[in-house]
PDB file of C-alpha atoms in Angstrom:
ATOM      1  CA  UNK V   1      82.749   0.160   2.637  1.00 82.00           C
ATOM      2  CA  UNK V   2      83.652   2.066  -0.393  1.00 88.00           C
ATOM      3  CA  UNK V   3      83.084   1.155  -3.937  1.00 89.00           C
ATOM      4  CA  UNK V   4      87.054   1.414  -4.498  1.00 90.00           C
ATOM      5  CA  UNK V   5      87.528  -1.602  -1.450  1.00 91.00           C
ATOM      6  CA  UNK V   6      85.315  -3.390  -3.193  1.00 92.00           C
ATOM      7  CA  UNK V   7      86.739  -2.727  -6.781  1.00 92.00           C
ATOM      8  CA  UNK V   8      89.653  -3.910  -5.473  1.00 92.00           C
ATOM      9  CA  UNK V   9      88.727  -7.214  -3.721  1.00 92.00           C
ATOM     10  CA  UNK V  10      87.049  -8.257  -7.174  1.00 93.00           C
ATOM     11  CA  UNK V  11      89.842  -7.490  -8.773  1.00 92.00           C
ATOM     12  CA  UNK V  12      92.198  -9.229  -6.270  1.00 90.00           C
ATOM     13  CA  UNK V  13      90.186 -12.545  -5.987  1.00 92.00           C
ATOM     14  CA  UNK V  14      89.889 -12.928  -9.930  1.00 90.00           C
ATOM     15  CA  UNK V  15      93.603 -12.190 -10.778  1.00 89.00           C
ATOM     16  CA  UNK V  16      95.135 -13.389  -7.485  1.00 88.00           C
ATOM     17  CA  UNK V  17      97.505 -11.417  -7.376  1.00 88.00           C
ATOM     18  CA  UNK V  18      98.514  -7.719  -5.773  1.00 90.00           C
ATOM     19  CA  UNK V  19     100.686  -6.959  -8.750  1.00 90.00           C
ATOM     20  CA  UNK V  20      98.100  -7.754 -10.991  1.00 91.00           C
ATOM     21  CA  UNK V  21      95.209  -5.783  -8.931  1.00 91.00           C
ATOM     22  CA  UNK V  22      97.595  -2.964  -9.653  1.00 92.00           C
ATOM     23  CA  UNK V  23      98.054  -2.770 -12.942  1.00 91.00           C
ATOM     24  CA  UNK V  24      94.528  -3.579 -14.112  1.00 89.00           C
ATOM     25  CA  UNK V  25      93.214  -0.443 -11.449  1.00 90.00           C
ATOM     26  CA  UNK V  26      96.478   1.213 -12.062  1.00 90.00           C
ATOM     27  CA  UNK V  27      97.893   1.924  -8.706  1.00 91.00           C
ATOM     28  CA  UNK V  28     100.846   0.895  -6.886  1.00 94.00           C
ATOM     29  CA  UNK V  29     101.171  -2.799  -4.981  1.00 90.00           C
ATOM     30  CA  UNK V  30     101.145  -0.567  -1.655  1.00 92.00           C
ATOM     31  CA  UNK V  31      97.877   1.176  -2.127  1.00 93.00           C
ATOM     32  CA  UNK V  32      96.060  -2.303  -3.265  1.00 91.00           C
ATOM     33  CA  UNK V  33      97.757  -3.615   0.312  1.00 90.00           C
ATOM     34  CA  UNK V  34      96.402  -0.706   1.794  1.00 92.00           C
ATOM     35  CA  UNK V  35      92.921  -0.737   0.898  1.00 91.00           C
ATOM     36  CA  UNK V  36      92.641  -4.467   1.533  1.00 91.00           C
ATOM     37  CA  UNK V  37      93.881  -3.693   5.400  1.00 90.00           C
ATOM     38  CA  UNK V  38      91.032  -1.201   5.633  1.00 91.00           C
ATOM     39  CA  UNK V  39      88.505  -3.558   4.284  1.00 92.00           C
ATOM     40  CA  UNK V  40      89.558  -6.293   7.088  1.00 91.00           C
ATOM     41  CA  UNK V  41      89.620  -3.559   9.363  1.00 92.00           C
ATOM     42  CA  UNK V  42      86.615  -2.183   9.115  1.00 93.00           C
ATOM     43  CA  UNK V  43      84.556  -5.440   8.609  1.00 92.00           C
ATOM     44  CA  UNK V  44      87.168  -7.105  11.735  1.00 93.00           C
ATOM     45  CA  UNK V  45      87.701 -10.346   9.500  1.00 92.00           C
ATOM     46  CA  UNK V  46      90.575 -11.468   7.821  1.00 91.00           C
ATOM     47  CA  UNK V  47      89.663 -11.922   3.638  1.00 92.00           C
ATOM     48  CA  UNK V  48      92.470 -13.242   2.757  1.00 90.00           C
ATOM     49  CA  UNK V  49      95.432 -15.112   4.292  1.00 88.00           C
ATOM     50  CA  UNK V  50      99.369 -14.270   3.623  1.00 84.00           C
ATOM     51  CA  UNK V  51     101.609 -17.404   2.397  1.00 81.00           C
ATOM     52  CA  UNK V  52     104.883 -15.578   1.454  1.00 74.00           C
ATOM     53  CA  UNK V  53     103.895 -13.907  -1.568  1.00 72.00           C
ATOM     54  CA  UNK V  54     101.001 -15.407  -2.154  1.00 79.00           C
ATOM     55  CA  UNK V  55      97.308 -14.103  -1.019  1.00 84.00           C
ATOM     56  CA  UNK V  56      94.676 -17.196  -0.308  1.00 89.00           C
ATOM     57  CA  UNK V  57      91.112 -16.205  -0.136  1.00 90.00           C
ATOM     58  CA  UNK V  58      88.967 -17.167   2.437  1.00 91.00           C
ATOM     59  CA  UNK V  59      85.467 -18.374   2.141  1.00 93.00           C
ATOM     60  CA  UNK V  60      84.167 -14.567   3.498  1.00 93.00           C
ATOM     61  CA  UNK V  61      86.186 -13.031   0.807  1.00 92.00           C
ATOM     62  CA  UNK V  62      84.039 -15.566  -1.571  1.00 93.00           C
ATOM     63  CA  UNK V  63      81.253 -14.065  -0.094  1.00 94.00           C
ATOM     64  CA  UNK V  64      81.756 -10.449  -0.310  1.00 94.00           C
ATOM     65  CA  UNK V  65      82.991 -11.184  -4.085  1.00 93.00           C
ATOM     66  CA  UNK V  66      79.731 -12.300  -5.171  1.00 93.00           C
ATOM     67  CA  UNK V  67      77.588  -9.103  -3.157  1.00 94.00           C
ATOM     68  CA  UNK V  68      80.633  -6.677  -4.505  1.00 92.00           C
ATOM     69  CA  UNK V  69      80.146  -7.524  -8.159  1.00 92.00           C
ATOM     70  CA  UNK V  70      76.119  -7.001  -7.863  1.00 92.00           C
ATOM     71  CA  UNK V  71      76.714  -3.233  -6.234  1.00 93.00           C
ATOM     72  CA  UNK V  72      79.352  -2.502  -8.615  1.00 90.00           C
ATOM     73  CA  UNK V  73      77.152  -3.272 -11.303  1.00 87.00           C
ATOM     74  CA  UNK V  74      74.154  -1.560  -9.957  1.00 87.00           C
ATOM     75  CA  UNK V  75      76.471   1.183  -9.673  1.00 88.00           C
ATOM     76  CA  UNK V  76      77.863   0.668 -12.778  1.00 82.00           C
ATOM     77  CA  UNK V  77      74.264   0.651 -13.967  1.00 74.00           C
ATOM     78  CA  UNK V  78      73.151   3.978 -12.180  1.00 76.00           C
ATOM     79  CA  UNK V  79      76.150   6.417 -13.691  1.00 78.00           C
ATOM     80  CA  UNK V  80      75.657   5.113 -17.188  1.00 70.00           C
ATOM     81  CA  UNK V  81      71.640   5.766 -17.241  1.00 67.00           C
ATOM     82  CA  UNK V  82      71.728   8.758 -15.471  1.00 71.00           C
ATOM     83  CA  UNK V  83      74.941   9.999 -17.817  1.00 71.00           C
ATOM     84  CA  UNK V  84      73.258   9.450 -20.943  1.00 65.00           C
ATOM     85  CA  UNK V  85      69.790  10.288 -19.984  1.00 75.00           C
ATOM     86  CA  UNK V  86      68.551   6.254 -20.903  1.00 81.00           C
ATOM     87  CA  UNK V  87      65.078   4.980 -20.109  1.00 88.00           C
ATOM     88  CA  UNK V  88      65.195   2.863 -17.135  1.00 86.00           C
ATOM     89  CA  UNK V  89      65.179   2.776 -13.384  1.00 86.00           C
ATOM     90  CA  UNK V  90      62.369   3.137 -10.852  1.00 90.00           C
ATOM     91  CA  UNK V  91      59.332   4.594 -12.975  1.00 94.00           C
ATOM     92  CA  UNK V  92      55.798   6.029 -11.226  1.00 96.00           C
ATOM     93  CA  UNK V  93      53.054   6.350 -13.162  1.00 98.00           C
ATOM     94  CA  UNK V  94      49.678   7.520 -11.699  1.00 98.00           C
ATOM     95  CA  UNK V  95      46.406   6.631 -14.003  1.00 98.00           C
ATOM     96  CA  UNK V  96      42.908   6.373 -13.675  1.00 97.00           C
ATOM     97  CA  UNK V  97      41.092   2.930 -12.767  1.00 95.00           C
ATOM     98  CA  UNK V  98      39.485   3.147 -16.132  1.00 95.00           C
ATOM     99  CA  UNK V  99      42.619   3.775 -18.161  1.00 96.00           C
ATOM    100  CA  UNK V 100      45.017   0.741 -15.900  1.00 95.00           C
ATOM    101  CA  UNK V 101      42.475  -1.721 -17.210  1.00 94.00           C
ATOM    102  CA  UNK V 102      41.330  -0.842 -20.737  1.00 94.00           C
ATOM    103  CA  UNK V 103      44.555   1.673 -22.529  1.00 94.00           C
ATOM    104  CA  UNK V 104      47.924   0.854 -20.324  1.00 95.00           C
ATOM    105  CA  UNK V 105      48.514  -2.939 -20.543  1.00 94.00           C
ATOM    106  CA  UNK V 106      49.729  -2.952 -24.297  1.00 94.00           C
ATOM    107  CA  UNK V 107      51.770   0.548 -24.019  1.00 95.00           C
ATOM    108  CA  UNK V 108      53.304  -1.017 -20.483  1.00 95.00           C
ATOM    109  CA  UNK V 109      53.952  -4.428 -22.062  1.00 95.00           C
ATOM    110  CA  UNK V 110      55.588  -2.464 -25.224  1.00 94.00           C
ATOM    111  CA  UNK V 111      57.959  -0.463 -21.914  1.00 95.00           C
ATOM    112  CA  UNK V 112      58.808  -3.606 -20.812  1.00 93.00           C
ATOM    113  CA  UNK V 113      59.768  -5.228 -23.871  1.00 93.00           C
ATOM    114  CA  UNK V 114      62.287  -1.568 -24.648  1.00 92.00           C
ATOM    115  CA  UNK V 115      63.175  -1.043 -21.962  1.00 92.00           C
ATOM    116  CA  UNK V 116      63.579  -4.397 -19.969  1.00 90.00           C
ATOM    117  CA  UNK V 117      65.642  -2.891 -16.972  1.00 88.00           C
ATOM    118  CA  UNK V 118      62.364  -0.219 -16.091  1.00 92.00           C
ATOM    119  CA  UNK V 119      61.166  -1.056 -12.676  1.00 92.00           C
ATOM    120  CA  UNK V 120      57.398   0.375 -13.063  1.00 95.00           C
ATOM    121  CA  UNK V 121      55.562   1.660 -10.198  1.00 96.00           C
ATOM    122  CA  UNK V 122      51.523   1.729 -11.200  1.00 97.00           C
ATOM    123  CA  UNK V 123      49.020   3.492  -8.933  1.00 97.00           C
ATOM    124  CA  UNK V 124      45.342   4.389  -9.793  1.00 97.00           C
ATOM    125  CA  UNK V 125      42.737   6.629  -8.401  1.00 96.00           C
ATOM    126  CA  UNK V 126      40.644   9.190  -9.145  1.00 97.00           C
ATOM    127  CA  UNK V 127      42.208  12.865 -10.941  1.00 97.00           C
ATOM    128  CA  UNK V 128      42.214  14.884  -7.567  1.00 97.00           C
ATOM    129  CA  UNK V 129      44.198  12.404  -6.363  1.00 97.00           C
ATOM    130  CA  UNK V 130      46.452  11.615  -8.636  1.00 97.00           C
ATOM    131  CA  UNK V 131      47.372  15.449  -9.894  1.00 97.00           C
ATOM    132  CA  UNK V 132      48.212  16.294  -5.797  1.00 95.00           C
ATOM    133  CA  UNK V 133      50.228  13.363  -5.619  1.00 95.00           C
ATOM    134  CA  UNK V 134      52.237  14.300  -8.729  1.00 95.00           C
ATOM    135  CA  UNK V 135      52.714  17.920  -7.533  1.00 93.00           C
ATOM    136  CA  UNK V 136      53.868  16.764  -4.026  1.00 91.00           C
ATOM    137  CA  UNK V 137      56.729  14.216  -6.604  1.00 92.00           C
ATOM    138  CA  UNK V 138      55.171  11.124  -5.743  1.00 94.00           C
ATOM    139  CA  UNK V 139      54.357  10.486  -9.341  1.00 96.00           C
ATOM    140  CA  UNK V 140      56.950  11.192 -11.663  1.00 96.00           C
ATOM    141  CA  UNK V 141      53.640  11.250 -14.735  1.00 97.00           C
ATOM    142  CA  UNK V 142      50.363  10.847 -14.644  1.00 98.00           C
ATOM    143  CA  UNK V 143      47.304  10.157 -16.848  1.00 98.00           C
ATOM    144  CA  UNK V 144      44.252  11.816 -16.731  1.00 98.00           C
ATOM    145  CA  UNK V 145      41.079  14.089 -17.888  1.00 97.00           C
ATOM    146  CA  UNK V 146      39.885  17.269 -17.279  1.00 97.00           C
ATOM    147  CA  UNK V 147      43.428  18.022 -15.159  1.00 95.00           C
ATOM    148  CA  UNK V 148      43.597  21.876 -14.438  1.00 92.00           C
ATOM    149  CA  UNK V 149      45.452  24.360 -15.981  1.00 90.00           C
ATOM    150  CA  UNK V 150      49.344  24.849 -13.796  1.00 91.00           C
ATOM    151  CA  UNK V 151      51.788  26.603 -15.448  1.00 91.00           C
ATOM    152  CA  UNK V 152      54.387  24.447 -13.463  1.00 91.00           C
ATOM    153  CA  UNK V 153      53.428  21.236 -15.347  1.00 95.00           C
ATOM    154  CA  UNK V 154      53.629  20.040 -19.455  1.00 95.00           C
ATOM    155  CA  UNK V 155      50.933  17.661 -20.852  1.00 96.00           C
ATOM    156  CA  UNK V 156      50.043  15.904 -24.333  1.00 95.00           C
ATOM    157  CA  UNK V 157      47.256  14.726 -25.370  1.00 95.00           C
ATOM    158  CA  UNK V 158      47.048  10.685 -25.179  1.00 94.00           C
ATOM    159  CA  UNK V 159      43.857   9.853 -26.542  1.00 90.00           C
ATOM    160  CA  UNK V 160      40.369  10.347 -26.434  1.00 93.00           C
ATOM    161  CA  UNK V 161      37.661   8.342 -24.466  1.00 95.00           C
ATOM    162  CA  UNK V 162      34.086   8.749 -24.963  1.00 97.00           C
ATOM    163  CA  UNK V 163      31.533   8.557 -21.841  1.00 98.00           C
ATOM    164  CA  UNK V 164      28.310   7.214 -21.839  1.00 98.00           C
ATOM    165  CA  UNK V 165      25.426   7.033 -19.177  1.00 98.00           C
ATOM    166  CA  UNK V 166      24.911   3.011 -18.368  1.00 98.00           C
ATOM    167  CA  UNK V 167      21.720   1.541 -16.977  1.00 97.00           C
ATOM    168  CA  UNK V 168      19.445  -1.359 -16.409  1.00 95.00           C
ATOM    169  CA  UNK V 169      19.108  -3.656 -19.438  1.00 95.00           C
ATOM    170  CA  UNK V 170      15.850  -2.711 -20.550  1.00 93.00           C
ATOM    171  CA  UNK V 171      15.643   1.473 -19.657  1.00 96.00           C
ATOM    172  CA  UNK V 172      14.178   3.548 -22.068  1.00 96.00           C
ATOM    173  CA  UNK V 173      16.464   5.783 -24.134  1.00 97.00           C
ATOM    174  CA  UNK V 174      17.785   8.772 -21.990  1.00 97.00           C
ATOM    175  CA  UNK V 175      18.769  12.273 -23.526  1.00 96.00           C
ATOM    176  CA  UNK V 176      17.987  14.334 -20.393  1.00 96.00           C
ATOM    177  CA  UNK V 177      17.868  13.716 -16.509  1.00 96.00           C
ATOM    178  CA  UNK V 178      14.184  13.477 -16.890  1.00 96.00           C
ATOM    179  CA  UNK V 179      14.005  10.079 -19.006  1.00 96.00           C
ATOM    180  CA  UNK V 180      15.786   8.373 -16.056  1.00 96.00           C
ATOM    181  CA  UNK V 181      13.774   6.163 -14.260  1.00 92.00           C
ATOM    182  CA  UNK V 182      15.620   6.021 -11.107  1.00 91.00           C
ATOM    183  CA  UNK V 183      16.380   9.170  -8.443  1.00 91.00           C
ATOM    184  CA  UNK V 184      20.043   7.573  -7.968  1.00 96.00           C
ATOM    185  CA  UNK V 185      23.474   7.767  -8.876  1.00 97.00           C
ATOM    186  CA  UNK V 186      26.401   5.530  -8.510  1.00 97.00           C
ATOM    187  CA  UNK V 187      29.815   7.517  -9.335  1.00 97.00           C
ATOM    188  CA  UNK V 188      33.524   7.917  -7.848  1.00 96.00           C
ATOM    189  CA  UNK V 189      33.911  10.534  -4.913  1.00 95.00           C
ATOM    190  CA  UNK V 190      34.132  14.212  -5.692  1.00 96.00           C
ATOM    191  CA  UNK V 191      37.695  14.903  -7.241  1.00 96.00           C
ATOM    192  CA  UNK V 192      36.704  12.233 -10.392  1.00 97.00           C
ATOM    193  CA  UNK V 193      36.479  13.996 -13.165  1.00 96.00           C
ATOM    194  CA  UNK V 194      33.936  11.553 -15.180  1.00 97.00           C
ATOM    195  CA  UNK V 195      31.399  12.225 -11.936  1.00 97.00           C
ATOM    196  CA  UNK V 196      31.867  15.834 -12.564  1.00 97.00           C
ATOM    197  CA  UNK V 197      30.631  15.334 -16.127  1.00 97.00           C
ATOM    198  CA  UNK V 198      27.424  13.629 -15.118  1.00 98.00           C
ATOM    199  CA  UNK V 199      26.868  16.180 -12.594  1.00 97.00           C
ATOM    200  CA  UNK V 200      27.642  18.870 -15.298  1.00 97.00           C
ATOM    201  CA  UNK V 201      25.175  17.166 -17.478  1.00 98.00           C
ATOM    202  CA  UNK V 202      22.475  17.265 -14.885  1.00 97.00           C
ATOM    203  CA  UNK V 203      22.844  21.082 -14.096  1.00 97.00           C
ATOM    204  CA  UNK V 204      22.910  21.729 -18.489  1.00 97.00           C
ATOM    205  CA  UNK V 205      19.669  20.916 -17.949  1.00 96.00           C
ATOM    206  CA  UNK V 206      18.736  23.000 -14.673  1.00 97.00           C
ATOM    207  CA  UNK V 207      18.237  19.667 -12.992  1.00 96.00           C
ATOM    208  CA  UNK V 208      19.809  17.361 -10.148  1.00 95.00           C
ATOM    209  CA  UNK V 209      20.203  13.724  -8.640  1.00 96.00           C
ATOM    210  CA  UNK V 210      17.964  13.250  -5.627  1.00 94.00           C
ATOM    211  CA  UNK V 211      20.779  10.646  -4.742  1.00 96.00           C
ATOM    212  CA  UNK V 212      24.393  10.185  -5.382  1.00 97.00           C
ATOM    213  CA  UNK V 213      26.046   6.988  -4.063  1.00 96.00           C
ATOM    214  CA  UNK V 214      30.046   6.743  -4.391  1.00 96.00           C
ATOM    215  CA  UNK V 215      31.360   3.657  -4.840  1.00 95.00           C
ATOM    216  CA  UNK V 216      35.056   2.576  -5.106  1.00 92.00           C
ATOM    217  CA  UNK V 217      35.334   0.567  -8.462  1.00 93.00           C
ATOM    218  CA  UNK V 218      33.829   0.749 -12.083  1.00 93.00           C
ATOM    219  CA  UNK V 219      32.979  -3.229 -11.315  1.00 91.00           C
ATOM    220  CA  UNK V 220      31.225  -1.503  -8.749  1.00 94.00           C
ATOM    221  CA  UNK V 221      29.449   0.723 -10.480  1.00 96.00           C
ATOM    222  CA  UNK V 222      28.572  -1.389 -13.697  1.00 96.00           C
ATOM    223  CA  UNK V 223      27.540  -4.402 -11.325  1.00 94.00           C
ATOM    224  CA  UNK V 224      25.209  -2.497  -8.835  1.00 95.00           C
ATOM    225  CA  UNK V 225      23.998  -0.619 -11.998  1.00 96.00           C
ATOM    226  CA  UNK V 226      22.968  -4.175 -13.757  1.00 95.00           C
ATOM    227  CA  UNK V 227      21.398  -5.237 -10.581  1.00 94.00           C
ATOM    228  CA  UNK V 228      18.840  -1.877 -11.040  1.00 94.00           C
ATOM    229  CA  UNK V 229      20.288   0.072  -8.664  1.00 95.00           C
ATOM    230  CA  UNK V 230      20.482   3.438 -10.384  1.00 96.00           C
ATOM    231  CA  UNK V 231      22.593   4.804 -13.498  1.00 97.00           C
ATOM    232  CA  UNK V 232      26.165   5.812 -14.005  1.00 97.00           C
ATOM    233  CA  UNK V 233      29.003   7.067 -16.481  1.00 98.00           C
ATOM    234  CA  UNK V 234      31.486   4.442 -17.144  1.00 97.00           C
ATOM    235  CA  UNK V 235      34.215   4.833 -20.683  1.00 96.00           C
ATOM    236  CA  UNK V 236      32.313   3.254 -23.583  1.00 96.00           C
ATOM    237  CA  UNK V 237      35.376   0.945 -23.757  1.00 95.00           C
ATOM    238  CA  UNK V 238      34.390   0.009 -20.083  1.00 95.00           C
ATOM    239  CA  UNK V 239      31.221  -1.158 -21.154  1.00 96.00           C
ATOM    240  CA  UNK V 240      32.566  -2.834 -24.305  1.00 95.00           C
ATOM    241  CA  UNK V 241      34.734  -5.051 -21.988  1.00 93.00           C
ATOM    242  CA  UNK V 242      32.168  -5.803 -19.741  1.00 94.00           C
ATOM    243  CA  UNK V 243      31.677  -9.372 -19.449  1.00 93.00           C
ATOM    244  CA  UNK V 244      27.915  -8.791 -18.332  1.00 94.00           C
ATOM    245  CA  UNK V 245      26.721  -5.912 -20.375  1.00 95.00           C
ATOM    246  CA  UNK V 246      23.764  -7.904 -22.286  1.00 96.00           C
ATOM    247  CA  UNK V 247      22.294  -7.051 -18.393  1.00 96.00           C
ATOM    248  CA  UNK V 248      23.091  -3.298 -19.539  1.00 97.00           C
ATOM    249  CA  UNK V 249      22.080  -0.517 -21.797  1.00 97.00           C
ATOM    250  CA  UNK V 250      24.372   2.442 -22.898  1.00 97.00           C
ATOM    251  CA  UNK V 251      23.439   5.613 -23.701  1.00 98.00           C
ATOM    252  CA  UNK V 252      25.283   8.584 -25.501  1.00 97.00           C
ATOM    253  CA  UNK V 253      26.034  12.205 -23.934  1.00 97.00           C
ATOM    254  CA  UNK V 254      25.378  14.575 -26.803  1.00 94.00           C
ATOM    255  CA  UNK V 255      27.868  17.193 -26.959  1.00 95.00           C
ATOM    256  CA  UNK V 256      31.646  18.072 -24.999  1.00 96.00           C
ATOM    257  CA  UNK V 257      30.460  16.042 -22.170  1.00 97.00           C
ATOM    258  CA  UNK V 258      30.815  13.328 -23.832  1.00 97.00           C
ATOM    259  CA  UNK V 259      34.155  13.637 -25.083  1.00 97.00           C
ATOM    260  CA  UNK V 260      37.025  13.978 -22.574  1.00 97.00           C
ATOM    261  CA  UNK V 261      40.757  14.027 -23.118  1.00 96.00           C
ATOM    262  CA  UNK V 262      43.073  11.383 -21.237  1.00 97.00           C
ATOM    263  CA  UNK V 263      46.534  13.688 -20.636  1.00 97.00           C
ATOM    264  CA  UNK V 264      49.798  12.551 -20.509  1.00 97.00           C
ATOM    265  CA  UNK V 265      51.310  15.223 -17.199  1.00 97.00           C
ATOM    266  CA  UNK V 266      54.189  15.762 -15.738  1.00 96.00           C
ATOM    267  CA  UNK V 267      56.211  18.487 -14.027  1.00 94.00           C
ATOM    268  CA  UNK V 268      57.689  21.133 -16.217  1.00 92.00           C
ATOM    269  CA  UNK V 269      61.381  20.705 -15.993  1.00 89.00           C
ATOM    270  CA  UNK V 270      61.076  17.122 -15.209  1.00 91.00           C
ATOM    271  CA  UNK V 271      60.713  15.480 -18.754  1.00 91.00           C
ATOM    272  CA  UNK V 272      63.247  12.396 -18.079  1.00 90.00           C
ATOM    273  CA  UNK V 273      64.053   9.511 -20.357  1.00 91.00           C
ATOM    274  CA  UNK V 274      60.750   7.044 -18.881  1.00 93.00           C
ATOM    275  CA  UNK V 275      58.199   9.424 -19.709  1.00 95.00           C
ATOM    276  CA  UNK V 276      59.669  10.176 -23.178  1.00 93.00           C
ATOM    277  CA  UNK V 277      59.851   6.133 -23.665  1.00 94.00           C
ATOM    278  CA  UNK V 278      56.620   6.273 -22.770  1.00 96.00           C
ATOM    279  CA  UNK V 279      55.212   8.899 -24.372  1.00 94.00           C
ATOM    280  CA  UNK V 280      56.427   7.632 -27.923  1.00 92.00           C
ATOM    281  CA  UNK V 281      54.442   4.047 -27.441  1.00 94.00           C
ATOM    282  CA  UNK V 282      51.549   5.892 -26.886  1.00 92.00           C
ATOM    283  CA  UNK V 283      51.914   8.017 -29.633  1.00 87.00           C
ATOM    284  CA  UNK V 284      52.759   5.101 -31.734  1.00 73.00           C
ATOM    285  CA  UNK V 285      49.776   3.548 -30.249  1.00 65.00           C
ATOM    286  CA  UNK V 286      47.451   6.247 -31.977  1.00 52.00           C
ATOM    287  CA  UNK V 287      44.755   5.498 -29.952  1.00 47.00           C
ATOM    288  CA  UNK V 288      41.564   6.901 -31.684  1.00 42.00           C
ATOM    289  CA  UNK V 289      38.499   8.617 -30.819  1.00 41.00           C
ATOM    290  CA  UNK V 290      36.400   5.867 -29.438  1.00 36.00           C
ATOM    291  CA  UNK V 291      33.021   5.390 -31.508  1.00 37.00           C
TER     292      UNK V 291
END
């Protein structure tokens, strides 16, 4: 079916009339006949019947009215956004675990309220993960830290987090690998950029975990590291939401480690209408060093 057949069979049931049809899509009374044959032809079902003059629509016609005024508008939808470059539409956005739970549910709930037409598409996972998947246009942005440097993509800077070592409730303060009590690590698997940095933090001091342990969730990791099951490196606004972190103790990571930027990427070329949307509610957000 073609989007003119089905222009004209709206227009045809609504005015009731071929002359009418004809005027309002300016064409002749023979072409609206003629497209209304194909229609019947190609679906094999009469839509409407013949009285003299008159055209009586059956209760298919009815039908095919109601599904042919949804893809016209849809249609109708589609040339306009893409025509004047307007936020909307089928949206992916790849983040961290860390940042879906603590930063994107007021900038996403701002989106929504904008741009009420956006159809969002939210995956999380670790940076590895998320930066191949963008490259290979599964993502069409993506937010995360420590990303590597590619020519072929554009970034800004969307806030700030700050990373802290967790562990059991009542550890001693730590400010190098050797005040840690226990020979274990619980962390993301290798592509996560906040492992990296507690790896990176061991080897600053020419030292090592006798035992990492990857786990799948930062539940996970703050659970099984309240039950005394080693240490990790969580966002400090992780631990600040934790419902259970009296059973915790936090401790800082002097220097860059401690700091890491959350990036806004996408692929050069590819800035569309979502990601600026998006981009401005975060800015707007001003999201501020965590202290």
């Amino acid at each position: 079916m073609e989007i003119s057949e089905l222009k004209t069979l709206i227009s045809l049931v609504e005015t009731g009339s071929v002359t009418a049809t004809a005027r309002e899509l300016n064409r002749v009374p023979s072409a609206i006949t003629s497209r209304i044959q194909q229609l019947e032809d190609h679906l094999g079902i009469p839509l409407f019947y013949r009285e003299k003059k008159r055209l009586i629509v059956t209760s298919k016609a009815l039908e095919l009215y109601e599904y042919a005024c949804q893809i016209v508008k849809l249609v109708n939808t589609a040339e306009l956004n893409i025509k004047t470059n307007c936020p909307g539409g089928k949206f992916r956005i790849g983040a961290l675990e860390s940042i879906a739970a603590t930063r994107l549910p007021l900038p996403l709930t701002k989106l929504y309220e904008g741009v009420p037409n956006i159809e969002l598409e939210l995956i999380t996972g670790i940076r590895d993960t998320l930066y191949n998947a963008l490259i290979n246009g599964q993502h069409d942005a993506i937010l995360i830290g420590d990303a590597p440097f590619d020519e072929k993509l554009e970034r800004v800077t969307a806030f700030e987090e700050e990373l802290i070592i967790i562990a059991s409730k009542n550890h001693t303060e730590i400010k190098k690998p050797h005040d840690i009590k226990s020979s274990n690590i619980l962390v993301f698997r290798e592509g996560c950029s906040y492992r990296d940095r507690l790896l990176n933090w061991y080897h600053s001091f020419n030292s090592y975990p006798k035992r990492v342990t990857e786990v799948t969730s930062y539940h996970a990791i703050l659970g099984s590291v309240a039950a005394g099951m080693g240490i990790g490196i969580v966002p400090k606004i992780m631990f600040d939401q934790f419902s259970n972190k009296h059973l915790l103790s936090k401790h800082a990571i002097e220097g860059p480690l401690g700091q890491i930027k959350i990036e806004l990427i996408w692929k050069k070329g590819w800035l569309s209408a979502n990601i600026i949307a998006l981009q401005s509610i975060l800015a707007y957000q001003k999201y501020p060093k965590i202290e």
